[in-house]
């Protein structure tokens, strides 16, 4: 059973470009979470999704960031018009259910904005 | 809002020593508490999950305890090995996990 998969593992974008980060949850998991780890800071929750629904986006910046988890295919975290401050490691996690279920993390995508 | 604190921020021990990592949280109404390991430049590996109704969980040389009334969890590592060197994170929450900033452990051969 493959774990949570994220791609690309490393992504370099120039300021103003768009970044698309993909996450495939573990088999049988329908709950996906995105977290961001800024340099020298802890992980911060961004958004929680189930298939075709955003359940909690309380950690998402109000502008330029969006997330989706379509019926088919991976979850996508999209950052429009990237700025240097978006440089970070973005981690995706998945679980079988909500609240008390264990979250399993992917290897992360390291975004560098030049 | 839940706040999670980990002490110490860094710890260096000789190989073979037993050690304890501490995690405290402000809101005791938690669903569970997870301990993770993060190696430099890598993702998070889940080590132990303690449900809110449980007091401890064990896996191999690792033992995690949970005391909701005092807002504390500890991760005990027995007979430490150089391969245990990593950053250890605790996290708690419903769906959105709140993470501590971690304890960076170095086990010296």
JSON list of C-alpha atoms in Angstrom, two decimals:
[
{"chain": "A", "resi": 1, "resn": "UNK", "atom": "CA", "xyz": [0.00, 0.00, 0.00]},
{"chain": "A", "resi": 2, "resn": "UNK", "atom": "CA", "xyz": [1.73, 3.11, -1.23]},
{"chain": "A", "resi": 3, "resn": "UNK", "atom": "CA", "xyz": [1.89, 6.01, 1.15]},
{"chain": "A", "resi": 4, "resn": "UNK", "atom": "CA", "xyz": [0.83, 9.58, 0.51]},
{"chain": "A", "resi": 5, "resn": "UNK", "atom": "CA", "xyz": [2.43, 10.79, -2.69]},
{"chain": "A", "resi": 6, "resn": "UNK", "atom": "CA", "xyz": [3.29, 14.37, -3.53]},
{"chain": "A", "resi": 7, "resn": "UNK", "atom": "CA", "xyz": [4.72, 15.85, -6.67]},
{"chain": "A", "resi": 8, "resn": "UNK", "atom": "CA", "xyz": [6.79, 17.54, -7.63]},
{"chain": "A", "resi": 9, "resn": "UNK", "atom": "CA", "xyz": [9.22, 17.12, -4.76]},
{"chain": "A", "resi": 10, "resn": "UNK", "atom": "CA", "xyz": [10.96, 20.35, -5.65]},
{"chain": "A", "resi": 11, "resn": "UNK", "atom": "CA", "xyz": [9.50, 23.27, -7.55]},
{"chain": "A", "resi": 12, "resn": "UNK", "atom": "CA", "xyz": [11.17, 26.51, -8.56]},
{"chain": "A", "resi": 13, "resn": "UNK", "atom": "CA", "xyz": [9.04, 29.43, -9.71]},
{"chain": "A", "resi": 14, "resn": "UNK", "atom": "CA", "xyz": [9.80, 33.04, -10.52]},
{"chain": "A", "resi": 15, "resn": "UNK", "atom": "CA", "xyz": [7.84, 35.76, -8.78]},
{"chain": "A", "resi": 16, "resn": "UNK", "atom": "CA", "xyz": [4.45, 36.19, -10.41]},
{"chain": "A", "resi": 17, "resn": "UNK", "atom": "CA", "xyz": [4.19, 32.64, -11.78]},
{"chain": "A", "resi": 18, "resn": "UNK", "atom": "CA", "xyz": [1.72, 30.00, -10.67]},
{"chain": "A", "resi": 19, "resn": "UNK", "atom": "CA", "xyz": [2.61, 26.95, -8.59]},
{"chain": "A", "resi": 20, "resn": "UNK", "atom": "CA", "xyz": [0.56, 23.74, -8.64]},
{"chain": "A", "resi": 21, "resn": "UNK", "atom": "CA", "xyz": [1.24, 21.13, -6.00]},
{"chain": "A", "resi": 22, "resn": "UNK", "atom": "CA", "xyz": [-0.32, 17.68, -6.23]},
{"chain": "A", "resi": 23, "resn": "UNK", "atom": "CA", "xyz": [-1.17, 15.17, -3.54]},
{"chain": "A", "resi": 24, "resn": "UNK", "atom": "CA", "xyz": [-2.44, 11.60, -3.92]},
{"chain": "A", "resi": 25, "resn": "UNK", "atom": "CA", "xyz": [-3.75, 10.24, -0.62]},
{"chain": "A", "resi": 26, "resn": "UNK", "atom": "CA", "xyz": [-3.19, 6.74, 0.67]},
{"chain": "A", "resi": 27, "resn": "UNK", "atom": "CA", "xyz": [-5.47, 4.12, -0.84]},
{"chain": "A", "resi": 28, "resn": "UNK", "atom": "CA", "xyz": [-8.80, 4.13, 0.93]},
{"chain": "A", "resi": 29, "resn": "UNK", "atom": "CA", "xyz": [-8.33, 7.62, 2.39]},
{"chain": "A", "resi": 30, "resn": "UNK", "atom": "CA", "xyz": [-10.84, 10.27, 1.42]},
{"chain": "A", "resi": 31, "resn": "UNK", "atom": "CA", "xyz": [-9.69, 13.04, 3.78]},
{"chain": "A", "resi": 32, "resn": "UNK", "atom": "CA", "xyz": [-6.82, 15.30, 2.72]},
{"chain": "A", "resi": 33, "resn": "UNK", "atom": "CA", "xyz": [-5.03, 18.05, 4.63]},
{"chain": "A", "resi": 34, "resn": "UNK", "atom": "CA", "xyz": [-2.45, 20.60, 3.52]},
{"chain": "A", "resi": 35, "resn": "UNK", "atom": "CA", "xyz": [0.17, 22.11, 5.83]},
{"chain": "A", "resi": 36, "resn": "UNK", "atom": "CA", "xyz": [2.94, 24.63, 5.25]},
{"chain": "A", "resi": 37, "resn": "UNK", "atom": "CA", "xyz": [6.33, 24.74, 6.94]},
{"chain": "A", "resi": 38, "resn": "UNK", "atom": "CA", "xyz": [8.09, 28.06, 6.54]},
{"chain": "A", "resi": 39, "resn": "UNK", "atom": "CA", "xyz": [11.87, 28.16, 7.05]},
{"chain": "A", "resi": 40, "resn": "UNK", "atom": "CA", "xyz": [12.73, 27.85, 10.76]},
{"chain": "A", "resi": 41, "resn": "UNK", "atom": "CA", "xyz": [9.04, 27.68, 11.70]},
{"chain": "A", "resi": 42, "resn": "UNK", "atom": "CA", "xyz": [6.64, 24.94, 12.71]},
{"chain": "A", "resi": 43, "resn": "UNK", "atom": "CA", "xyz": [4.03, 23.32, 10.52]},
{"chain": "A", "resi": 44, "resn": "UNK", "atom": "CA", "xyz": [0.84, 25.29, 10.09]},
{"chain": "A", "resi": 45, "resn": "UNK", "atom": "CA", "xyz": [-2.50, 23.92, 8.94]},
{"chain": "A", "resi": 46, "resn": "UNK", "atom": "CA", "xyz": [-3.85, 25.37, 5.72]},
{"chain": "A", "resi": 47, "resn": "UNK", "atom": "CA", "xyz": [-6.91, 23.45, 4.51]},
{"chain": "A", "resi": 48, "resn": "UNK", "atom": "CA", "xyz": [-8.90, 20.25, 5.01]},
{"chain": "A", "resi": 49, "resn": "UNK", "atom": "CA", "xyz": [-10.78, 18.64, 2.13]},
{"chain": "A", "resi": 50, "resn": "UNK", "atom": "CA", "xyz": [-12.92, 15.65, 1.42]},
{"chain": "A", "resi": 51, "resn": "UNK", "atom": "CA", "xyz": [-13.80, 14.53, -2.08]},
{"chain": "A", "resi": 52, "resn": "UNK", "atom": "CA", "xyz": [-15.23, 17.55, -3.93]},
{"chain": "A", "resi": 53, "resn": "UNK", "atom": "CA", "xyz": [-15.64, 19.55, -0.71]},
{"chain": "A", "resi": 54, "resn": "UNK", "atom": "CA", "xyz": [-13.59, 22.04, 1.26]},
{"chain": "A", "resi": 55, "resn": "UNK", "atom": "CA", "xyz": [-14.36, 21.35, 4.91]},
{"chain": "A", "resi": 56, "resn": "UNK", "atom": "CA", "xyz": [-12.05, 23.82, 6.67]},
{"chain": "A", "resi": 57, "resn": "UNK", "atom": "CA", "xyz": [-9.92, 26.47, 5.00]},
{"chain": "A", "resi": 58, "resn": "UNK", "atom": "CA", "xyz": [-9.28, 28.54, 8.09]},
{"chain": "A", "resi": 59, "resn": "UNK", "atom": "CA", "xyz": [-5.50, 28.39, 7.57]},
{"chain": "A", "resi": 60, "resn": "UNK", "atom": "CA", "xyz": [-5.47, 29.44, 3.94]},
{"chain": "A", "resi": 61, "resn": "UNK", "atom": "CA", "xyz": [-4.26, 32.93, 3.02]},
{"chain": "A", "resi": 62, "resn": "UNK", "atom": "CA", "xyz": [-7.22, 34.91, 1.75]},
{"chain": "A", "resi": 63, "resn": "UNK", "atom": "CA", "xyz": [-5.70, 35.71, -1.61]},
{"chain": "A", "resi": 64, "resn": "UNK", "atom": "CA", "xyz": [-3.79, 33.77, -4.29]},
{"chain": "A", "resi": 65, "resn": "UNK", "atom": "CA", "xyz": [-4.19, 30.35, -2.61]},
{"chain": "A", "resi": 66, "resn": "UNK", "atom": "CA", "xyz": [-6.81, 27.75, -3.52]},
{"chain": "A", "resi": 67, "resn": "UNK", "atom": "CA", "xyz": [-7.24, 24.01, -3.06]},
{"chain": "A", "resi": 68, "resn": "UNK", "atom": "CA", "xyz": [-9.38, 21.30, -4.57]},
{"chain": "A", "resi": 69, "resn": "UNK", "atom": "CA", "xyz": [-9.91, 17.58, -4.26]},
{"chain": "A", "resi": 70, "resn": "UNK", "atom": "CA", "xyz": [-11.89, 16.43, -7.27]},
{"chain": "A", "resi": 71, "resn": "UNK", "atom": "CA", "xyz": [-13.91, 13.25, -7.53]},
{"chain": "A", "resi": 72, "resn": "UNK", "atom": "CA", "xyz": [-11.17, 11.75, -9.68]},
{"chain": "A", "resi": 73, "resn": "UNK", "atom": "CA", "xyz": [-7.48, 12.49, -9.39]},
{"chain": "A", "resi": 74, "resn": "UNK", "atom": "CA", "xyz": [-5.19, 14.07, -6.82]},
{"chain": "A", "resi": 75, "resn": "UNK", "atom": "CA", "xyz": [-5.76, 17.02, -4.56]},
{"chain": "A", "resi": 76, "resn": "UNK", "atom": "CA", "xyz": [-4.26, 20.24, -5.92]},
{"chain": "A", "resi": 77, "resn": "UNK", "atom": "CA", "xyz": [-2.92, 23.21, -3.97]},
{"chain": "A", "resi": 78, "resn": "UNK", "atom": "CA", "xyz": [-2.63, 26.18, -6.29]},
{"chain": "A", "resi": 79, "resn": "UNK", "atom": "CA", "xyz": [-0.71, 29.35, -5.59]},
{"chain": "A", "resi": 80, "resn": "UNK", "atom": "CA", "xyz": [-1.17, 32.18, -8.05]},
{"chain": "A", "resi": 81, "resn": "UNK", "atom": "CA", "xyz": [1.31, 35.01, -8.58]},
{"chain": "A", "resi": 82, "resn": "UNK", "atom": "CA", "xyz": [3.86, 33.57, -6.19]},
{"chain": "A", "resi": 83, "resn": "UNK", "atom": "CA", "xyz": [6.00, 35.83, -4.03]},
{"chain": "A", "resi": 84, "resn": "UNK", "atom": "CA", "xyz": [9.28, 35.12, -2.21]},
{"chain": "A", "resi": 85, "resn": "UNK", "atom": "CA", "xyz": [7.40, 34.68, 1.07]},
{"chain": "A", "resi": 86, "resn": "UNK", "atom": "CA", "xyz": [5.64, 31.63, -0.40]},
{"chain": "A", "resi": 87, "resn": "UNK", "atom": "CA", "xyz": [8.94, 29.72, -0.38]},
{"chain": "A", "resi": 88, "resn": "UNK", "atom": "CA", "xyz": [8.34, 26.85, 2.02]},
{"chain": "A", "resi": 89, "resn": "UNK", "atom": "CA", "xyz": [7.78, 23.12, 2.30]},
{"chain": "A", "resi": 90, "resn": "UNK", "atom": "CA", "xyz": [4.18, 22.15, 1.63]},
{"chain": "A", "resi": 91, "resn": "UNK", "atom": "CA", "xyz": [3.03, 18.88, 3.14]},
{"chain": "A", "resi": 92, "resn": "UNK", "atom": "CA", "xyz": [-0.06, 16.89, 2.39]},
{"chain": "A", "resi": 93, "resn": "UNK", "atom": "CA", "xyz": [-1.59, 14.37, 4.78]},
{"chain": "A", "resi": 94, "resn": "UNK", "atom": "CA", "xyz": [-4.46, 11.94, 4.47]},
{"chain": "A", "resi": 95, "resn": "UNK", "atom": "CA", "xyz": [-6.66, 9.94, 6.82]},
{"chain": "A", "resi": 96, "resn": "UNK", "atom": "CA", "xyz": [-9.44, 7.37, 6.69]},
{"chain": "A", "resi": 97, "resn": "UNK", "atom": "CA", "xyz": [-11.84, 9.53, 8.66]},
{"chain": "A", "resi": 98, "resn": "UNK", "atom": "CA", "xyz": [-12.10, 12.79, 10.50]},
{"chain": "A", "resi": 99, "resn": "UNK", "atom": "CA", "xyz": [-11.13, 14.04, 13.95]},
{"chain": "A", "resi": 100, "resn": "UNK", "atom": "CA", "xyz": [-9.61, 11.13, 15.85]},
{"chain": "A", "resi": 101, "resn": "UNK", "atom": "CA", "xyz": [-8.06, 9.35, 12.90]},
{"chain": "A", "resi": 102, "resn": "UNK", "atom": "CA", "xyz": [-4.31, 9.22, 12.39]},
{"chain": "A", "resi": 103, "resn": "UNK", "atom": "CA", "xyz": [-2.94, 11.50, 9.68]},
{"chain": "A", "resi": 104, "resn": "UNK", "atom": "CA", "xyz": [-0.25, 10.15, 7.37]},
{"chain": "A", "resi": 105, "resn": "UNK", "atom": "CA", "xyz": [2.06, 12.64, 5.73]},
{"chain": "A", "resi": 106, "resn": "UNK", "atom": "CA", "xyz": [3.65, 12.77, 2.31]},
{"chain": "A", "resi": 107, "resn": "UNK", "atom": "CA", "xyz": [7.29, 13.72, 1.65]},
{"chain": "A", "resi": 108, "resn": "UNK", "atom": "CA", "xyz": [6.40, 17.31, 0.88]},
{"chain": "A", "resi": 109, "resn": "UNK", "atom": "CA", "xyz": [6.96, 19.72, -2.00]},
{"chain": "A", "resi": 110, "resn": "UNK", "atom": "CA", "xyz": [9.68, 22.27, -1.49]},
{"chain": "A", "resi": 111, "resn": "UNK", "atom": "CA", "xyz": [8.75, 25.47, -3.29]},
{"chain": "A", "resi": 112, "resn": "UNK", "atom": "CA", "xyz": [11.42, 28.03, -4.01]},
{"chain": "A", "resi": 113, "resn": "UNK", "atom": "CA", "xyz": [10.41, 31.39, -5.43]},
{"chain": "A", "resi": 114, "resn": "UNK", "atom": "CA", "xyz": [13.22, 33.31, -7.11]},
{"chain": "B", "resi": 1, "resn": "UNK", "atom": "CA", "xyz": [-6.93, 28.44, 19.86]},
{"chain": "B", "resi": 2, "resn": "UNK", "atom": "CA", "xyz": [-4.75, 25.47, 20.73]},
{"chain": "B", "resi": 3, "resn": "UNK", "atom": "CA", "xyz": [-1.08, 26.20, 21.44]},
{"chain": "B", "resi": 4, "resn": "UNK", "atom": "CA", "xyz": [1.48, 23.43, 21.55]},
{"chain": "B", "resi": 5, "resn": "UNK", "atom": "CA", "xyz": [4.90, 23.83, 23.16]},
{"chain": "B", "resi": 6, "resn": "UNK", "atom": "CA", "xyz": [7.85, 21.46, 23.12]},
{"chain": "B", "resi": 7, "resn": "UNK", "atom": "CA", "xyz": [10.73, 21.53, 25.53]},
{"chain": "B", "resi": 8, "resn": "UNK", "atom": "CA", "xyz": [13.66, 21.33, 25.11]},
{"chain": "B", "resi": 9, "resn": "UNK", "atom": "CA", "xyz": [14.18, 22.77, 21.64]},
{"chain": "B", "resi": 10, "resn": "UNK", "atom": "CA", "xyz": [17.34, 20.72, 21.26]},
{"chain": "B", "resi": 11, "resn": "UNK", "atom": "CA", "xyz": [18.81, 17.76, 23.10]},
{"chain": "B", "resi": 12, "resn": "UNK", "atom": "CA", "xyz": [22.10, 15.95, 22.73]},
{"chain": "B", "resi": 13, "resn": "UNK", "atom": "CA", "xyz": [22.68, 12.59, 24.45]},
{"chain": "B", "resi": 14, "resn": "UNK", "atom": "CA", "xyz": [25.25, 9.78, 24.27]},
{"chain": "B", "resi": 15, "resn": "UNK", "atom": "CA", "xyz": [24.20, 6.55, 22.63]},
{"chain": "B", "resi": 16, "resn": "UNK", "atom": "CA", "xyz": [22.40, 4.13, 24.93]},
{"chain": "B", "resi": 17, "resn": "UNK", "atom": "CA", "xyz": [20.85, 6.76, 27.16]},
{"chain": "B", "resi": 18, "resn": "UNK", "atom": "CA", "xyz": [17.13, 6.82, 27.91]},
{"chain": "B", "resi": 19, "resn": "UNK", "atom": "CA", "xyz": [15.48, 10.17, 27.30]},
{"chain": "B", "resi": 20, "resn": "UNK", "atom": "CA", "xyz": [12.18, 12.02, 27.61]},
{"chain": "B", "resi": 21, "resn": "UNK", "atom": "CA", "xyz": [10.75, 14.64, 25.27]},
{"chain": "B", "resi": 22, "resn": "UNK", "atom": "CA", "xyz": [8.03, 16.93, 26.53]},
{"chain": "B", "resi": 23, "resn": "UNK", "atom": "CA", "xyz": [4.95, 18.37, 24.87]},
{"chain": "B", "resi": 24, "resn": "UNK", "atom": "CA", "xyz": [2.36, 20.65, 26.45]},
{"chain": "B", "resi": 25, "resn": "UNK", "atom": "CA", "xyz": [-0.91, 21.97, 25.06]},
{"chain": "B", "resi": 26, "resn": "UNK", "atom": "CA", "xyz": [-3.30, 24.65, 26.27]},
{"chain": "B", "resi": 27, "resn": "UNK", "atom": "CA", "xyz": [-6.71, 23.19, 25.39]},
{"chain": "B", "resi": 28, "resn": "UNK", "atom": "CA", "xyz": [-7.35, 19.85, 27.12]},
{"chain": "B", "resi": 29, "resn": "UNK", "atom": "CA", "xyz": [-10.43, 19.10, 24.99]},
{"chain": "B", "resi": 30, "resn": "UNK", "atom": "CA", "xyz": [-8.43, 17.10, 22.48]},
{"chain": "B", "resi": 31, "resn": "UNK", "atom": "CA", "xyz": [-9.36, 14.16, 20.26]},
{"chain": "B", "resi": 32, "resn": "UNK", "atom": "CA", "xyz": [-5.92, 12.64, 20.16]},
{"chain": "B", "resi": 33, "resn": "UNK", "atom": "CA", "xyz": [-2.23, 13.45, 20.23]},
{"chain": "B", "resi": 34, "resn": "UNK", "atom": "CA", "xyz": [0.30, 12.34, 17.65]},
{"chain": "B", "resi": 35, "resn": "UNK", "atom": "CA", "xyz": [4.07, 12.14, 17.82]},
{"chain": "B", "resi": 36, "resn": "UNK", "atom": "CA", "xyz": [6.05, 12.43, 14.61]},
{"chain": "B", "resi": 37, "resn": "UNK", "atom": "CA", "xyz": [9.64, 12.22, 13.53]},
{"chain": "B", "resi": 38, "resn": "UNK", "atom": "CA", "xyz": [11.07, 14.51, 10.85]},
{"chain": "B", "resi": 39, "resn": "UNK", "atom": "CA", "xyz": [14.48, 13.97, 9.29]},
{"chain": "B", "resi": 40, "resn": "UNK", "atom": "CA", "xyz": [16.23, 16.97, 7.69]},
{"chain": "B", "resi": 41, "resn": "UNK", "atom": "CA", "xyz": [14.65, 17.86, 4.36]},
{"chain": "B", "resi": 42, "resn": "UNK", "atom": "CA", "xyz": [12.17, 15.03, 4.63]},
{"chain": "B", "resi": 43, "resn": "UNK", "atom": "CA", "xyz": [8.51, 14.50, 5.45]},
{"chain": "B", "resi": 44, "resn": "UNK", "atom": "CA", "xyz": [6.92, 13.44, 8.72]},
{"chain": "B", "resi": 45, "resn": "UNK", "atom": "CA", "xyz": [6.81, 9.86, 9.94]},
{"chain": "B", "resi": 46, "resn": "UNK", "atom": "CA", "xyz": [4.03, 9.08, 12.38]},
{"chain": "B", "resi": 47, "resn": "UNK", "atom": "CA", "xyz": [5.41, 7.37, 15.48]},
{"chain": "B", "resi": 48, "resn": "UNK", "atom": "CA", "xyz": [2.52, 7.04, 17.91]},
{"chain": "B", "resi": 49, "resn": "UNK", "atom": "CA", "xyz": [-1.09, 8.14, 18.15]},
{"chain": "B", "resi": 50, "resn": "UNK", "atom": "CA", "xyz": [-2.75, 8.38, 21.56]},
{"chain": "B", "resi": 51, "resn": "UNK", "atom": "CA", "xyz": [-6.52, 8.65, 21.56]},
{"chain": "B", "resi": 52, "resn": "UNK", "atom": "CA", "xyz": [-8.01, 11.06, 24.09]},
{"chain": "B", "resi": 53, "resn": "UNK", "atom": "CA", "xyz": [-9.40, 8.14, 26.13]},
{"chain": "B", "resi": 54, "resn": "UNK", "atom": "CA", "xyz": [-5.98, 6.49, 26.39]},
{"chain": "B", "resi": 55, "resn": "UNK", "atom": "CA", "xyz": [-3.13, 7.19, 28.80]},
{"chain": "B", "resi": 56, "resn": "UNK", "atom": "CA", "xyz": [-0.23, 5.76, 26.81]},
{"chain": "B", "resi": 57, "resn": "UNK", "atom": "CA", "xyz": [0.91, 3.95, 23.70]},
{"chain": "B", "resi": 58, "resn": "UNK", "atom": "CA", "xyz": [4.01, 1.87, 23.09]},
{"chain": "B", "resi": 59, "resn": "UNK", "atom": "CA", "xyz": [5.88, 0.90, 19.95]},
{"chain": "B", "resi": 60, "resn": "UNK", "atom": "CA", "xyz": [9.22, -0.83, 20.31]},
{"chain": "B", "resi": 61, "resn": "UNK", "atom": "CA", "xyz": [11.60, 1.45, 22.22]},
{"chain": "B", "resi": 62, "resn": "UNK", "atom": "CA", "xyz": [9.09, 4.30, 22.19]},
{"chain": "B", "resi": 63, "resn": "UNK", "atom": "CA", "xyz": [6.46, 5.02, 24.82]},
{"chain": "B", "resi": 64, "resn": "UNK", "atom": "CA", "xyz": [4.16, 8.02, 24.73]},
{"chain": "B", "resi": 65, "resn": "UNK", "atom": "CA", "xyz": [1.96, 9.11, 27.61]},
{"chain": "B", "resi": 66, "resn": "UNK", "atom": "CA", "xyz": [-0.93, 11.54, 27.73]},
{"chain": "B", "resi": 67, "resn": "UNK", "atom": "CA", "xyz": [-2.25, 13.51, 30.71]},
{"chain": "B", "resi": 68, "resn": "UNK", "atom": "CA", "xyz": [-5.14, 15.63, 29.51]},
{"chain": "B", "resi": 69, "resn": "UNK", "atom": "CA", "xyz": [-5.81, 17.20, 32.89]},
{"chain": "B", "resi": 70, "resn": "UNK", "atom": "CA", "xyz": [-2.36, 18.77, 32.99]},
{"chain": "B", "resi": 71, "resn": "UNK", "atom": "CA", "xyz": [-2.13, 19.35, 29.24]},
{"chain": "B", "resi": 72, "resn": "UNK", "atom": "CA", "xyz": [1.01, 17.27, 28.82]},
{"chain": "B", "resi": 73, "resn": "UNK", "atom": "CA", "xyz": [2.39, 14.42, 26.78]},
{"chain": "B", "resi": 74, "resn": "UNK", "atom": "CA", "xyz": [5.80, 12.81, 26.98]},
{"chain": "B", "resi": 75, "resn": "UNK", "atom": "CA", "xyz": [7.71, 10.66, 24.52]},
{"chain": "B", "resi": 76, "resn": "UNK", "atom": "CA", "xyz": [10.11, 8.25, 26.17]},
{"chain": "B", "resi": 77, "resn": "UNK", "atom": "CA", "xyz": [12.88, 6.76, 24.03]},
{"chain": "B", "resi": 78, "resn": "UNK", "atom": "CA", "xyz": [14.74, 3.83, 25.55]},
{"chain": "B", "resi": 79, "resn": "UNK", "atom": "CA", "xyz": [18.32, 2.90, 24.75]},
{"chain": "B", "resi": 80, "resn": "UNK", "atom": "CA", "xyz": [18.81, 5.69, 22.23]},
{"chain": "B", "resi": 81, "resn": "UNK", "atom": "CA", "xyz": [20.71, 5.02, 18.99]},
{"chain": "B", "resi": 82, "resn": "UNK", "atom": "CA", "xyz": [22.41, 7.36, 16.50]},
{"chain": "B", "resi": 83, "resn": "UNK", "atom": "CA", "xyz": [19.62, 6.53, 14.04]},
{"chain": "B", "resi": 84, "resn": "UNK", "atom": "CA", "xyz": [17.17, 8.18, 16.42]},
{"chain": "B", "resi": 85, "resn": "UNK", "atom": "CA", "xyz": [18.71, 11.56, 15.60]},
{"chain": "B", "resi": 86, "resn": "UNK", "atom": "CA", "xyz": [15.92, 13.68, 14.11]},
{"chain": "B", "resi": 87, "resn": "UNK", "atom": "CA", "xyz": [13.41, 16.36, 15.03]},
{"chain": "B", "resi": 88, "resn": "UNK", "atom": "CA", "xyz": [10.48, 15.07, 17.05]},
{"chain": "B", "resi": 89, "resn": "UNK", "atom": "CA", "xyz": [7.15, 16.84, 16.73]},
{"chain": "B", "resi": 90, "resn": "UNK", "atom": "CA", "xyz": [3.95, 16.51, 18.70]},
{"chain": "B", "resi": 91, "resn": "UNK", "atom": "CA", "xyz": [0.60, 17.61, 17.35]},
{"chain": "B", "resi": 92, "resn": "UNK", "atom": "CA", "xyz": [-3.00, 17.66, 18.45]},
{"chain": "B", "resi": 93, "resn": "UNK", "atom": "CA", "xyz": [-6.29, 18.83, 17.02]},
{"chain": "B", "resi": 94, "resn": "UNK", "atom": "CA", "xyz": [-9.52, 17.64, 15.49]},
{"chain": "B", "resi": 95, "resn": "UNK", "atom": "CA", "xyz": [-8.92, 17.82, 11.76]},
{"chain": "B", "resi": 96, "resn": "UNK", "atom": "CA", "xyz": [-6.49, 20.70, 11.69]},
{"chain": "B", "resi": 97, "resn": "UNK", "atom": "CA", "xyz": [-3.47, 19.61, 13.70]},
{"chain": "B", "resi": 98, "resn": "UNK", "atom": "CA", "xyz": [-1.59, 22.15, 15.80]},
{"chain": "B", "resi": 99, "resn": "UNK", "atom": "CA", "xyz": [2.11, 21.38, 15.89]},
{"chain": "B", "resi": 100, "resn": "UNK", "atom": "CA", "xyz": [4.81, 22.19, 18.36]},
{"chain": "B", "resi": 101, "resn": "UNK", "atom": "CA", "xyz": [8.09, 23.57, 17.01]},
{"chain": "B", "resi": 102, "resn": "UNK", "atom": "CA", "xyz": [9.82, 20.31, 17.80]},
{"chain": "B", "resi": 103, "resn": "UNK", "atom": "CA", "xyz": [12.76, 18.95, 19.74]},
{"chain": "B", "resi": 104, "resn": "UNK", "atom": "CA", "xyz": [15.92, 18.39, 17.69]},
{"chain": "B", "resi": 105, "resn": "UNK", "atom": "CA", "xyz": [17.54, 15.23, 19.07]},
{"chain": "B", "resi": 106, "resn": "UNK", "atom": "CA", "xyz": [21.16, 14.27, 18.45]},
{"chain": "B", "resi": 107, "resn": "UNK", "atom": "CA", "xyz": [22.38, 10.90, 19.68]},
{"chain": "B", "resi": 108, "resn": "UNK", "atom": "CA", "xyz": [26.17, 10.81, 19.83]},
{"chain": "B", "resi": 109, "resn": "UNK", "atom": "CA", "xyz": [27.84, 7.49, 19.01]}
]
